[in-house]
């Protein structure tokens, strides 16, 4: 019975949208770079889908590009785009405070100072509100500052409370669900093939008033969203997201350390200023690089499943994606499109590149507590030592299955990339 429940799909995939459009092919300047990418994907990565767009044209695609996959923390960058449209339509202002918007938390009531946080503070992940939130990983909980230690706007902490409440504010102010707004405002104008309003679901735990929204989207549709940001918010002749918002939301508002390649955070976007690109980044291997300078978007996706059972199998037998692999694919797409070889990406785990992560009983995997989560930071390699019980999970997207892996910290001379969702 338990297995049957965990196998229930969270979404109905559905068919191709009636407004879906096909993209023309991009010119390939260096076919050998494209061939290298197609060989690299199955041989060296765990990705299930890969898409690259150049100037709104299809440069490359591989794998299950139309399969809706959990975006994990990429959801935050998608919400940023919706906020740009909502602000331009007059639904809300960035200087509005939580008190003005009637936001509190019935389970853990906010203080007057916390209610002075603005929408802008939440977009920058600087609310100063440090209470338990839906979808948190152990790493987020362990690094959460003490409540009241920082005033709103003072301090950057990657905070699921901020992200979840932004979703609540958006829906209350617009009167639309996130799924419906994205479908009408972004999916239709860009001709997305498979995204449906029902591909946004919600997780409501008992320890907070505010639910977490979860977005499923295919690699092909996600690449179209990224192309908006590579093209100043335009799709063809239509301004879908205001250009001013694209510029404003991808500015650096907080410096970031020890999150290579990220060195700054904008409005729900990660920045790599050295490479002059922005990232949408999610747990399990959900990566998108927007290279606006080259009008290039590169998307890599790992399928973490559409049910708890599939998620559990992913954690046990598959493995997280690696940013360094996505960076390498970005480099190859630059070459394929005729640009110079990119030399700005510095991989922190070159010795691990291509290593198979399930060999016998020894492998490198995120800790099982992260299976529920959107965010984790792993600073050392992990070795699977046994098949054991499931640790407590914070939400229904936790791994609610028996037989999860139990991991221990294992010193290793080889560097390992930091992972986050």
mmCIF file of N, CA and C in Angstrom, residues 257-366:
data_model
loop_
_atom_site.group_PDB
_atom_site.id
_atom_site.type_symbol
_atom_site.label_atom_id
_atom_site.label_comp_id
_atom_site.label_asym_id
_atom_site.label_seq_id
_atom_site.Cartn_x
_atom_site.Cartn_y
_atom_site.Cartn_z
ATOM 1 N N UNK A 257 30.282 33.828 -1.251
ATOM 2 C CA UNK A 257 31.577 33.145 -1.114
ATOM 3 C C UNK A 257 31.375 31.642 -1.019
ATOM 4 N N UNK A 258 32.402 30.916 -1.434
ATOM 5 C CA UNK A 258 32.424 29.455 -1.300
ATOM 6 C C UNK A 258 31.264 28.774 -2.000
ATOM 7 N N UNK A 259 30.834 29.337 -3.129
ATOM 8 C CA UNK A 259 29.759 28.728 -3.923
ATOM 9 C C UNK A 259 30.165 28.713 -5.396
ATOM 10 N N UNK A 260 31.391 28.351 -5.660
ATOM 11 C CA UNK A 260 31.924 28.356 -7.014
ATOM 12 C C UNK A 260 30.969 27.637 -7.984
ATOM 13 N N UNK A 261 30.641 28.226 -9.133
ATOM 14 C CA UNK A 261 31.232 29.443 -9.715
ATOM 15 C C UNK A 261 30.501 30.738 -9.347
ATOM 16 N N UNK A 262 29.519 30.667 -8.437
ATOM 17 C CA UNK A 262 28.719 31.854 -8.137
ATOM 18 C C UNK A 262 29.490 32.809 -7.229
ATOM 19 N N UNK A 263 29.405 34.082 -7.549
ATOM 20 C CA UNK A 263 30.053 35.072 -6.696
ATOM 21 C C UNK A 263 29.096 36.174 -6.250
ATOM 22 N N UNK A 264 27.822 36.090 -6.664
ATOM 23 C CA UNK A 264 26.854 37.114 -6.269
ATOM 24 C C UNK A 264 25.439 36.574 -6.449
ATOM 25 N N UNK A 265 24.479 37.278 -5.834
ATOM 26 C CA UNK A 265 23.071 36.923 -5.938
ATOM 27 C C UNK A 265 22.267 38.160 -6.286
ATOM 28 N N UNK A 266 21.303 37.984 -7.216
ATOM 29 C CA UNK A 266 20.458 39.091 -7.644
ATOM 30 C C UNK A 266 19.073 38.969 -7.064
ATOM 31 N N UNK A 267 18.051 39.159 -7.898
ATOM 32 C CA UNK A 267 16.679 38.892 -7.497
ATOM 33 C C UNK A 267 16.343 37.473 -7.921
ATOM 34 N N UNK A 268 16.701 36.502 -7.089
ATOM 35 C CA UNK A 268 16.410 35.080 -7.325
ATOM 36 C C UNK A 268 17.231 34.494 -8.478
ATOM 37 N N UNK A 269 18.335 35.104 -8.820
ATOM 38 C CA UNK A 269 19.283 34.602 -9.816
ATOM 39 C C UNK A 269 20.679 34.549 -9.198
ATOM 40 N N UNK A 270 21.444 33.522 -9.575
ATOM 41 C CA UNK A 270 22.856 33.437 -9.205
ATOM 42 C C UNK A 270 23.707 34.067 -10.305
ATOM 43 N N UNK A 271 24.767 34.752 -9.914
ATOM 44 C CA UNK A 271 25.646 35.427 -10.873
ATOM 45 C C UNK A 271 27.043 34.826 -10.835
ATOM 46 N N UNK A 272 27.618 34.672 -12.005
ATOM 47 C CA UNK A 272 29.046 34.363 -12.168
ATOM 48 C C UNK A 272 29.630 35.531 -12.936
ATOM 49 N N UNK A 273 30.109 36.545 -12.197
ATOM 50 C CA UNK A 273 30.563 37.774 -12.837
ATOM 51 C C UNK A 273 31.849 37.575 -13.624
ATOM 52 N N UNK A 274 32.651 36.616 -13.236
ATOM 53 C CA UNK A 274 33.888 36.363 -13.977
ATOM 54 C C UNK A 274 33.583 35.911 -15.401
ATOM 55 N N UNK A 275 32.579 35.043 -15.539
ATOM 56 C CA UNK A 275 32.190 34.548 -16.862
ATOM 57 C C UNK A 275 31.124 35.424 -17.515
ATOM 58 N N UNK A 276 30.638 36.426 -16.785
ATOM 59 C CA UNK A 276 29.600 37.345 -17.291
ATOM 60 C C UNK A 276 28.332 36.597 -17.694
ATOM 61 N N UNK A 277 27.905 35.674 -16.820
ATOM 62 C CA UNK A 277 26.673 34.920 -17.059
ATOM 63 C C UNK A 277 25.858 34.880 -15.773
ATOM 64 N N UNK A 278 24.565 34.526 -15.917
ATOM 65 C CA UNK A 278 23.730 34.265 -14.751
ATOM 66 C C UNK A 278 23.234 32.830 -14.821
ATOM 67 N N UNK A 279 22.956 32.282 -13.638
ATOM 68 C CA UNK A 279 22.521 30.889 -13.534
ATOM 69 C C UNK A 279 21.174 30.792 -12.830
ATOM 70 N N UNK A 280 20.345 29.857 -13.285
ATOM 71 C CA UNK A 280 19.262 29.291 -12.488
ATOM 72 C C UNK A 280 19.743 27.897 -12.119
ATOM 73 N N UNK A 281 19.627 27.543 -10.841
ATOM 74 C CA UNK A 281 20.348 26.378 -10.340
ATOM 75 C C UNK A 281 19.471 25.621 -9.347
ATOM 76 N N UNK A 282 19.315 24.297 -9.541
ATOM 77 C CA UNK A 282 18.463 23.511 -8.662
ATOM 78 C C UNK A 282 19.053 22.169 -8.311
ATOM 79 N N UNK A 283 18.593 21.660 -7.147
ATOM 80 C CA UNK A 283 19.089 20.382 -6.648
ATOM 81 C C UNK A 283 18.853 19.268 -7.666
ATOM 82 N N UNK A 284 19.749 18.283 -7.642
ATOM 83 C CA UNK A 284 19.595 17.113 -8.485
ATOM 84 C C UNK A 284 20.191 17.263 -9.870
ATOM 85 N N UNK A 285 20.684 18.473 -10.182
ATOM 86 C CA UNK A 285 21.251 18.700 -11.506
ATOM 87 C C UNK A 285 20.321 19.444 -12.426
ATOM 88 N N UNK A 286 19.783 20.571 -11.945
ATOM 89 C CA UNK A 286 18.913 21.433 -12.760
ATOM 90 C C UNK A 286 19.685 22.734 -13.005
ATOM 91 N N UNK A 287 20.235 22.878 -14.190
ATOM 92 C CA UNK A 287 21.124 24.000 -14.462
ATOM 93 C C UNK A 287 20.716 24.755 -15.734
ATOM 94 N N UNK A 288 20.768 26.066 -15.648
ATOM 95 C CA UNK A 288 20.598 26.897 -16.835
ATOM 96 C C UNK A 288 21.566 28.069 -16.749
ATOM 97 N N UNK A 289 22.368 28.228 -17.778
ATOM 98 C CA UNK A 289 23.239 29.394 -17.926
ATOM 99 C C UNK A 289 22.627 30.311 -18.971
ATOM 100 N N UNK A 290 22.462 31.574 -18.606
ATOM 101 C CA UNK A 290 22.025 32.598 -19.550
ATOM 102 C C UNK A 290 23.238 33.467 -19.863
ATOM 103 N N UNK A 291 23.711 33.352 -21.077
ATOM 104 C CA UNK A 291 24.887 34.084 -21.547
ATOM 105 C C UNK A 291 24.390 35.180 -22.488
ATOM 106 N N UNK A 292 23.947 36.285 -21.884
ATOM 107 C CA UNK A 292 23.319 37.352 -22.672
ATOM 108 C C UNK A 292 24.300 38.005 -23.640
ATOM 109 N N UNK A 293 25.552 38.045 -23.276
ATOM 110 C CA UNK A 293 26.559 38.645 -24.157
ATOM 111 C C UNK A 293 26.606 37.939 -25.501
ATOM 112 N N UNK A 294 26.378 36.631 -25.496
ATOM 113 C CA UNK A 294 26.424 35.829 -26.724
ATOM 114 C C UNK A 294 25.029 35.435 -27.206
ATOM 115 N N UNK A 295 23.964 35.918 -26.533
ATOM 116 C CA UNK A 295 22.590 35.528 -26.867
ATOM 117 C C UNK A 295 22.462 34.007 -26.881
ATOM 118 N N UNK A 296 23.012 33.392 -25.841
ATOM 119 C CA UNK A 296 23.107 31.942 -25.757
ATOM 120 C C UNK A 296 22.513 31.463 -24.435
ATOM 121 N N UNK A 297 21.720 30.391 -24.492
ATOM 122 C CA UNK A 297 21.150 29.765 -23.297
ATOM 123 C C UNK A 297 21.482 28.282 -23.336
ATOM 124 N N UNK A 298 21.948 27.749 -22.215
ATOM 125 C CA UNK A 298 22.332 26.342 -22.130
ATOM 126 C C UNK A 298 21.639 25.731 -20.922
ATOM 127 N N UNK A 299 20.893 24.649 -21.134
ATOM 128 C CA UNK A 299 20.105 24.001 -20.085
ATOM 129 C C UNK A 299 20.493 22.534 -19.980
ATOM 130 N N UNK A 300 20.790 22.082 -18.766
ATOM 131 C CA UNK A 300 21.022 20.658 -18.488
ATOM 132 C C UNK A 300 20.080 20.237 -17.375
ATOM 133 N N UNK A 301 19.462 19.045 -17.516
ATOM 134 C CA UNK A 301 18.475 18.600 -16.533
ATOM 135 C C UNK A 301 18.698 17.135 -16.159
ATOM 136 N N UNK A 302 18.534 16.858 -14.885
ATOM 137 C CA UNK A 302 18.429 15.491 -14.374
ATOM 138 C C UNK A 302 16.981 15.251 -13.984
ATOM 139 N N UNK A 303 16.433 14.126 -14.369
ATOM 140 C CA UNK A 303 15.057 13.800 -14.025
ATOM 141 C C UNK A 303 15.020 13.178 -12.633
ATOM 142 N N UNK A 304 14.529 13.934 -11.635
ATOM 143 C CA UNK A 304 14.434 13.431 -10.268
ATOM 144 C C UNK A 304 13.089 12.784 -9.985
ATOM 145 N N UNK A 305 12.238 12.690 -10.999
ATOM 146 C CA UNK A 305 10.986 11.966 -10.867
ATOM 147 C C UNK A 305 9.775 12.848 -10.648
ATOM 148 N N UNK A 306 8.615 12.239 -10.864
ATOM 149 C CA UNK A 306 7.335 12.919 -10.651
ATOM 150 C C UNK A 306 6.528 12.247 -9.552
ATOM 151 N N UNK A 307 7.176 11.414 -8.759
ATOM 152 C CA UNK A 307 6.535 10.773 -7.606
ATOM 153 C C UNK A 307 7.596 10.554 -6.545
ATOM 154 N N UNK A 308 7.147 10.268 -5.314
ATOM 155 C CA UNK A 308 8.099 10.005 -4.241
ATOM 156 C C UNK A 308 8.922 8.760 -4.530
ATOM 157 N N UNK A 309 8.314 7.758 -5.149
ATOM 158 C CA UNK A 309 9.037 6.537 -5.479
ATOM 159 C C UNK A 309 10.160 6.840 -6.467
ATOM 160 N N UNK A 310 9.861 7.617 -7.514
ATOM 161 C CA UNK A 310 10.890 7.977 -8.493
ATOM 162 C C UNK A 310 11.993 8.807 -7.854
ATOM 163 N N UNK A 311 11.615 9.703 -6.943
ATOM 164 C CA UNK A 311 12.619 10.503 -6.255
ATOM 165 C C UNK A 311 13.540 9.629 -5.423
ATOM 166 N N UNK A 312 12.950 8.646 -4.740
ATOM 167 C CA UNK A 312 13.767 7.737 -3.948
ATOM 168 C C UNK A 312 14.735 6.937 -4.793
ATOM 169 N N UNK A 313 14.266 6.449 -5.925
ATOM 170 C CA UNK A 313 15.136 5.695 -6.828
ATOM 171 C C UNK A 313 16.252 6.576 -7.381
ATOM 172 N N UNK A 314 15.925 7.846 -7.638
ATOM 173 C CA UNK A 314 16.948 8.770 -8.120
ATOM 174 C C UNK A 314 18.069 8.921 -7.100
ATOM 175 N N UNK A 315 17.698 9.099 -5.842
ATOM 176 C CA UNK A 315 18.704 9.284 -4.796
ATOM 177 C C UNK A 315 19.539 8.027 -4.620
ATOM 178 N N UNK A 316 18.896 6.862 -4.701
ATOM 179 C CA UNK A 316 19.602 5.606 -4.483
ATOM 180 C C UNK A 316 20.528 5.231 -5.635
ATOM 181 N N UNK A 317 20.070 5.394 -6.853
ATOM 182 C CA UNK A 317 20.761 4.777 -7.973
ATOM 183 C C UNK A 317 21.253 5.732 -9.050
ATOM 184 N N UNK A 318 20.878 6.982 -8.976
ATOM 185 C CA UNK A 318 21.338 7.916 -10.005
ATOM 186 C C UNK A 318 22.406 8.812 -9.398
ATOM 187 N N UNK A 319 22.117 10.045 -9.149
ATOM 188 C CA UNK A 319 23.112 10.941 -8.567
ATOM 189 C C UNK A 319 22.949 12.340 -9.081
ATOM 190 N N UNK A 320 23.458 13.280 -8.302
ATOM 191 C CA UNK A 320 23.310 14.688 -8.604
ATOM 192 C C UNK A 320 24.101 15.066 -9.850
ATOM 193 N N UNK A 321 23.654 16.128 -10.507
ATOM 194 C CA UNK A 321 24.413 16.676 -11.619
ATOM 195 C C UNK A 321 25.545 17.554 -11.102
ATOM 196 N N UNK A 322 26.472 17.862 -11.966
ATOM 197 C CA UNK A 322 27.637 18.647 -11.571
ATOM 198 C C UNK A 322 27.704 19.928 -12.392
ATOM 199 N N UNK A 323 27.917 21.028 -11.698
ATOM 200 C CA UNK A 323 28.007 22.312 -12.392
ATOM 201 C C UNK A 323 29.170 22.326 -13.376
ATOM 202 N N UNK A 324 30.258 21.668 -13.035
ATOM 203 C CA UNK A 324 31.416 21.668 -13.936
ATOM 204 C C UNK A 324 31.079 21.017 -15.270
ATOM 205 N N UNK A 325 30.230 19.991 -15.253
ATOM 206 C CA UNK A 325 29.795 19.361 -16.505
ATOM 207 C C UNK A 325 28.972 20.350 -17.332
ATOM 208 N N UNK A 326 28.107 21.091 -16.656
ATOM 209 C CA UNK A 326 27.292 22.079 -17.370
ATOM 210 C C UNK A 326 28.171 23.201 -17.923
ATOM 211 N N UNK A 327 29.173 23.583 -17.182
ATOM 212 C CA UNK A 327 30.109 24.607 -17.667
ATOM 213 C C UNK A 327 30.839 24.127 -18.918
ATOM 214 N N UNK A 328 31.228 22.869 -18.914
ATOM 215 C CA UNK A 328 31.914 22.319 -20.090
ATOM 216 C C UNK A 328 30.987 22.336 -21.309
ATOM 217 N N UNK A 329 29.721 22.006 -21.106
ATOM 218 C CA UNK A 329 28.766 22.041 -22.208
ATOM 219 C C UNK A 329 28.551 23.470 -22.710
ATOM 220 N N UNK A 330 28.554 24.421 -21.801
ATOM 221 C CA UNK A 330 28.466 25.831 -22.210
ATOM 222 C C UNK A 330 29.643 26.203 -23.104
ATOM 223 N N UNK A 331 30.827 25.787 -22.712
ATOM 224 C CA UNK A 331 32.018 26.059 -23.526
ATOM 225 C C UNK A 331 31.886 25.469 -24.922
ATOM 226 N N UNK A 332 31.404 24.232 -24.995
ATOM 227 C CA UNK A 332 31.259 23.581 -26.299
ATOM 228 C C UNK A 332 30.202 24.267 -27.150
ATOM 229 N N UNK A 333 29.148 24.781 -26.526
ATOM 230 C CA UNK A 333 28.123 25.494 -27.292
ATOM 231 C C UNK A 333 28.651 26.832 -27.808
ATOM 232 N N UNK A 334 29.494 27.480 -27.046
ATOM 233 C CA UNK A 334 30.131 28.715 -27.532
ATOM 234 C C UNK A 334 30.943 28.407 -28.785
ATOM 235 N N UNK A 335 31.690 27.320 -28.735
ATOM 236 C CA UNK A 335 32.497 26.918 -29.897
ATOM 237 C C UNK A 335 31.605 26.542 -31.083
ATOM 238 N N UNK A 336 30.555 25.775 -30.810
ATOM 239 C CA UNK A 336 29.672 25.334 -31.890
ATOM 240 C C UNK A 336 29.032 26.514 -32.602
ATOM 241 N N UNK A 337 28.747 27.572 -31.841
ATOM 242 C CA UNK A 337 28.116 28.757 -32.423
ATOM 243 C C UNK A 337 29.108 29.685 -33.098
ATOM 244 N N UNK A 338 30.397 29.353 -33.006
ATOM 245 C CA UNK A 338 31.410 30.154 -33.689
ATOM 246 C C UNK A 338 32.152 31.128 -32.818
ATOM 247 N N UNK A 339 31.916 31.088 -31.489
ATOM 248 C CA UNK A 339 32.626 31.982 -30.590
ATOM 249 C C UNK A 339 33.978 31.418 -30.213
ATOM 250 N N UNK A 340 34.756 32.241 -29.515
ATOM 251 C CA UNK A 340 36.050 31.795 -29.034
ATOM 252 C C UNK A 340 35.854 30.786 -27.917
ATOM 253 N N UNK A 341 36.843 29.938 -27.731
ATOM 254 C CA UNK A 341 36.777 28.971 -26.650
ATOM 255 C C UNK A 341 36.702 29.713 -25.322
ATOM 256 N N UNK A 342 35.749 29.289 -24.481
ATOM 257 C CA UNK A 342 35.600 29.935 -23.176
ATOM 258 C C UNK A 342 36.670 29.414 -22.235
ATOM 259 N N UNK A 343 37.351 30.317 -21.562
ATOM 260 C CA UNK A 343 38.406 29.907 -20.638
ATOM 261 C C UNK A 343 38.137 30.400 -19.231
ATOM 262 N N UNK A 344 36.976 31.012 -19.001
ATOM 263 C CA UNK A 344 36.706 31.605 -17.700
ATOM 264 C C UNK A 344 36.203 30.627 -16.662
ATOM 265 N N UNK A 345 35.745 29.446 -17.065
ATOM 266 C CA UNK A 345 35.200 28.507 -16.098
ATOM 267 C C UNK A 345 36.330 27.766 -15.406
ATOM 268 N N UNK A 346 36.343 27.803 -14.101
ATOM 269 C CA UNK A 346 37.338 27.086 -13.328
ATOM 270 C C UNK A 346 36.630 26.005 -12.514
ATOM 271 N N UNK A 347 36.838 24.760 -12.872
ATOM 272 C CA UNK A 347 36.163 23.670 -12.177
ATOM 273 C C UNK A 347 36.890 23.333 -10.894
ATOM 274 N N UNK A 348 36.144 23.221 -9.805
ATOM 275 C CA UNK A 348 36.730 22.866 -8.527
ATOM 276 C C UNK A 348 36.810 21.363 -8.331
ATOM 277 N N UNK A 349 36.346 20.566 -9.259
ATOM 278 C CA UNK A 349 36.368 19.122 -9.060
ATOM 279 C C UNK A 349 36.834 18.404 -10.315
ATOM 280 N N UNK A 350 37.889 18.923 -10.923
ATOM 281 C CA UNK A 350 38.371 18.341 -12.173
ATOM 282 C C UNK A 350 38.738 16.873 -12.008
ATOM 283 N N UNK A 351 39.240 16.497 -10.825
ATOM 284 C CA UNK A 351 39.634 15.112 -10.625
ATOM 285 C C UNK A 351 38.441 14.170 -10.577
ATOM 286 N N UNK A 352 37.252 14.735 -10.296
ATOM 287 C CA UNK A 352 36.059 13.905 -10.214
ATOM 288 C C UNK A 352 35.257 13.885 -11.500
ATOM 289 N N UNK A 353 35.640 14.734 -12.451
ATOM 290 C CA UNK A 353 34.862 14.836 -13.686
ATOM 291 C C UNK A 353 34.794 13.469 -14.357
ATOM 292 N N UNK A 354 33.590 13.019 -14.638
ATOM 293 C CA UNK A 354 33.402 11.757 -15.333
ATOM 294 C C UNK A 354 33.444 10.532 -14.448
ATOM 295 N N UNK A 355 33.738 10.709 -13.138
ATOM 296 C CA UNK A 355 33.795 9.536 -12.275
ATOM 297 C C UNK A 355 32.405 8.937 -12.131
ATOM 298 N N UNK A 356 32.291 7.634 -12.262
ATOM 299 C CA UNK A 356 31.007 6.970 -12.046
ATOM 300 C C UNK A 356 30.693 7.032 -10.556
ATOM 301 N N UNK A 357 29.460 7.446 -10.253
ATOM 302 C CA UNK A 357 29.128 7.659 -8.858
ATOM 303 C C UNK A 357 28.285 6.546 -8.253
ATOM 304 N N UNK A 358 28.290 5.374 -8.890
ATOM 305 C CA UNK A 358 27.670 4.229 -8.249
ATOM 306 C C UNK A 358 28.468 3.007 -8.641
ATOM 307 N N UNK A 359 29.534 2.751 -7.900
ATOM 308 C CA UNK A 359 30.416 1.625 -8.171
ATOM 309 C C UNK A 359 30.409 0.736 -6.939
ATOM 310 N N UNK A 360 29.813 -0.434 -7.028
ATOM 311 C CA UNK A 360 29.670 -1.291 -5.862
ATOM 312 C C UNK A 360 28.857 -0.568 -4.801
ATOM 313 N N UNK A 361 29.409 -0.491 -3.582
ATOM 314 C CA UNK A 361 28.725 0.218 -2.510
ATOM 315 C C UNK A 361 29.396 1.539 -2.194
ATOM 316 N N UNK A 362 30.327 1.976 -3.012
ATOM 317 C CA UNK A 362 31.007 3.237 -2.752
ATOM 318 C C UNK A 362 30.672 4.229 -3.842
ATOM 319 N N UNK A 363 30.175 5.371 -3.458
ATOM 320 C CA UNK A 363 29.745 6.362 -4.425
ATOM 321 C C UNK A 363 29.707 7.725 -3.777
ATOM 322 N N UNK A 364 29.611 8.765 -4.563
ATOM 323 C CA UNK A 364 29.485 10.110 -4.041
ATOM 324 C C UNK A 364 28.059 10.586 -4.281
ATOM 325 N N UNK A 365 27.322 10.775 -3.208
ATOM 326 C CA UNK A 365 25.916 11.162 -3.304
ATOM 327 C C UNK A 365 25.610 12.221 -2.260
ATOM 328 N N UNK A 366 24.566 13.019 -2.491
ATOM 329 C CA UNK A 366 24.130 13.924 -1.435
ATOM 330 C C UNK A 366 23.571 13.133 -0.272
#
